[in-house]
Amino acid sequence: MTFWISVVVATPAHSGVGGPLTYRSELPLAPGQLVRVPLGRREVLGVVWELLPDSGGLTPVQAKAVLGTLEGLAPLGATWRKLVAFTAGYYQRSLGEVALAALPPQLRELSTVQLARRLKRPSADTSTAESLCELVALSPEQTVALAQLEVDPRPALLFGSTGSGKTEVYLRAAARVLADDPEAQVLVMVPEINLTPQLQARFEERFVHLGRERVVALHSGLTPAQRLKSWLAAHAGVARLVLGTRMAVLASMPNLRLIVVDEEHDPSYKQQEGARYSARDLAVYRARLEGLENSSPANSPKSCRVLLGSATPSLESWHATLVGRYQRLTMHERIGSVDQAAGSLPTVRLVDMNHQPKHCTLAPPLLAAIAQRIARGEQSLIFLNRRGYAPVLACHDCGWKSECPHCSAYRVFHKIDRTLRCHHCGFTERVPRACPSCGNVDIAPVGRGTERLEEHLAELLQGITRPDGSPLVIARIDADTTRLKGALESQLASVHAGEVDVLVGTQMIAKGHDFRHITLVAAVNPDGALFSSDFRAPERLFGLLMQAAGRAGRNAEKGAQSEMWVQTFHPEHPLFGALKKHDYPAFAAQELADREAAGMSPFGFSALVRAEARSQDLAQGFLNAAAAAAQAQALPGHDMVTPYPAVPMTIQRVANVERAQMLVESSSRVALQRFLAAWQPVMAATRQQDEFKPLIRWAMDVDPLAI
Ligand code: ADP
Ligand code: ZN
Ligand code: ZN
């Protein structure tokens, strides 16, 4: 007997093969089963999508046969398939691309024997019913948040300042779900695992009683073998708790009952290539889907909760709590703030740079405050969001600047190895001895990066000593100092151990780390974000400064009042006004009013279509032609959708490729979705026109982070 099935395989984007392909099989197969199928001359991994009633017109000769199944592996569930289908549809990618990208790469390469070995039963159950950890008594706010979470089924936004005990709430919520149902699984997502080793340790420690292999990690830092192992454990239901980055949102977890998204505002939840999905938004969608799917009359009703947490939520999530789509759980108090000055939030000092000596990098009062901290044996954290020594090297005689020959950007001067490095294409050269254009030997760095700031601080603080008379230590943490595996960990350890007095770094150091002895945090030059063309820049700056402020004084010794210094030429800016009062709601209200007036997210919806070609004209021409075709064909939704003319991207040329983009806006998410879906094939057809054949690529980005 012959069975007909549709199978999704990883087809390259825009190959014209978007949907599932038809295959035949001599054995009955189930939807969700993993199979090996021929595709062209290759043998590829595929997922059985549907059982077909007939061959759909193909003869048994035309339709190829399934080559084999991945035995022993349970089929991927219906909910997982729906999630994948939604992701592909919403983010305008092919089903196969999303489905296969969600599977661990090693699954494609394993032979049946190898797979069988990996599928061997988990080692003997070593679980005990009770947590072995001694639990702290919950604060009143934590207690209320957890109680509210239990009774209200809506997605929850845990709005709590840094140090208010959000992680403890995640742990308790997870523990409750796991204890209530011996099968239940929990997914905890974090922005970047290597930045939060402490968090992983806390989860492992708390749930060690569940037994070995029950808590697994899923992120891109794992080896292919580790990733496969974690994925298989999650898929088999063996792993009860999965701690992962954005990719984990598409993990197969058959009994998922709770999804936690920590630091839900973090931009790294948005995938920036391939299917550009937002893992936070998919988490909310997935929780609802899991609830719906499992509530059929046949099953006892089960729900899946989603808990987003942040001290500075995304404006989208915050807005959802204002209109009642999400519930808001608020925790104002920092743990320990009642009986200890140490727990309170730092005082924010704005330094008006208009009244400081011209061209100074660090205002004299800030410098004095840093020196004072050193003398008292306290640590300071100086934050500058620009790595390298100087962003540009310039000749003051002829005006030459260190432009990258391949990009429309300057190459950054790195003094440590005397190179000019392009941060966009990677092009690196030794610093020229003299100006390449006029021969002047006096070429000079312009502006400051972390490397130069570190050097500058060492000069300015010369002679300052620690309480014991020993010389001060300045350290720097940024992408350049942490390239080697383990470098970040060891540098952080030396900060924790108190070996460092002043830590200089990029936003890397503002995130997540729990520094205990820092009593001063300073932002050297945050003004750029106030006037950025990127509409989310103020939101990100506010979040970053609040987070940086949260680094100060966590558990610092009693009595040491911590301070956050911000150097700015615009001290009157409302963003800083809200920062001074640690008032996120006030900031959000201002920003939301601006966004509403401009019809931007969350009040309007948008997508970007990007095109790349050897010439800017071709890239823009393609986008404009595709938009004209959409207009001419009156595509569904077009009357509610506004495509803007194509423009060059901010950095218009990278590695000799010209990049253009087109913004498409609508006040209706549904109209935008219908339009984009109909526009895809029109774009593909436009690309087939002779004049656009040389185009390198194009892609859609739905709900883009930056415009
Ligand atoms: P957040 O995630 O909001 O930054 P954490 O959950 O990490 O905060 O809590 C901050 C610190 O307070 C941690 O060291 C944590 O162990 C501790 N902590 C959390 N809740 C309590 C509590 N109820 N009692 C005592 N200490 C707590
Ligand atoms: Zn010159
Ligand atoms: Zn370059």
XYZ file of C-alpha atoms in Angstrom, residues 49 55 80 108 112 187 232 245 292 313 324 334 378 530 643 645 651 655 686:
19
model
C 3.604 17.818 7.884
C -1.189 11.802 -4.725
C 4.961 22.741 17.825
C 20.628 16.018 10.187
C 20.133 5.567 12.903
C 11.122 27.261 29.665
C 16.471 15.529 22.776
C 18.337 32.072 24.632
C -5.666 26.192 23.609
C 9.950 46.858 30.023
C -5.373 45.198 30.081
C 14.904 46.355 46.422
C 35.090 51.313 46.813
C 18.616 61.305 22.431
C 4.892 51.750 1.471
C 9.976 55.185 -1.163
C 25.272 52.433 6.780
C 31.826 45.060 2.331
C 9.897 41.233 -9.788
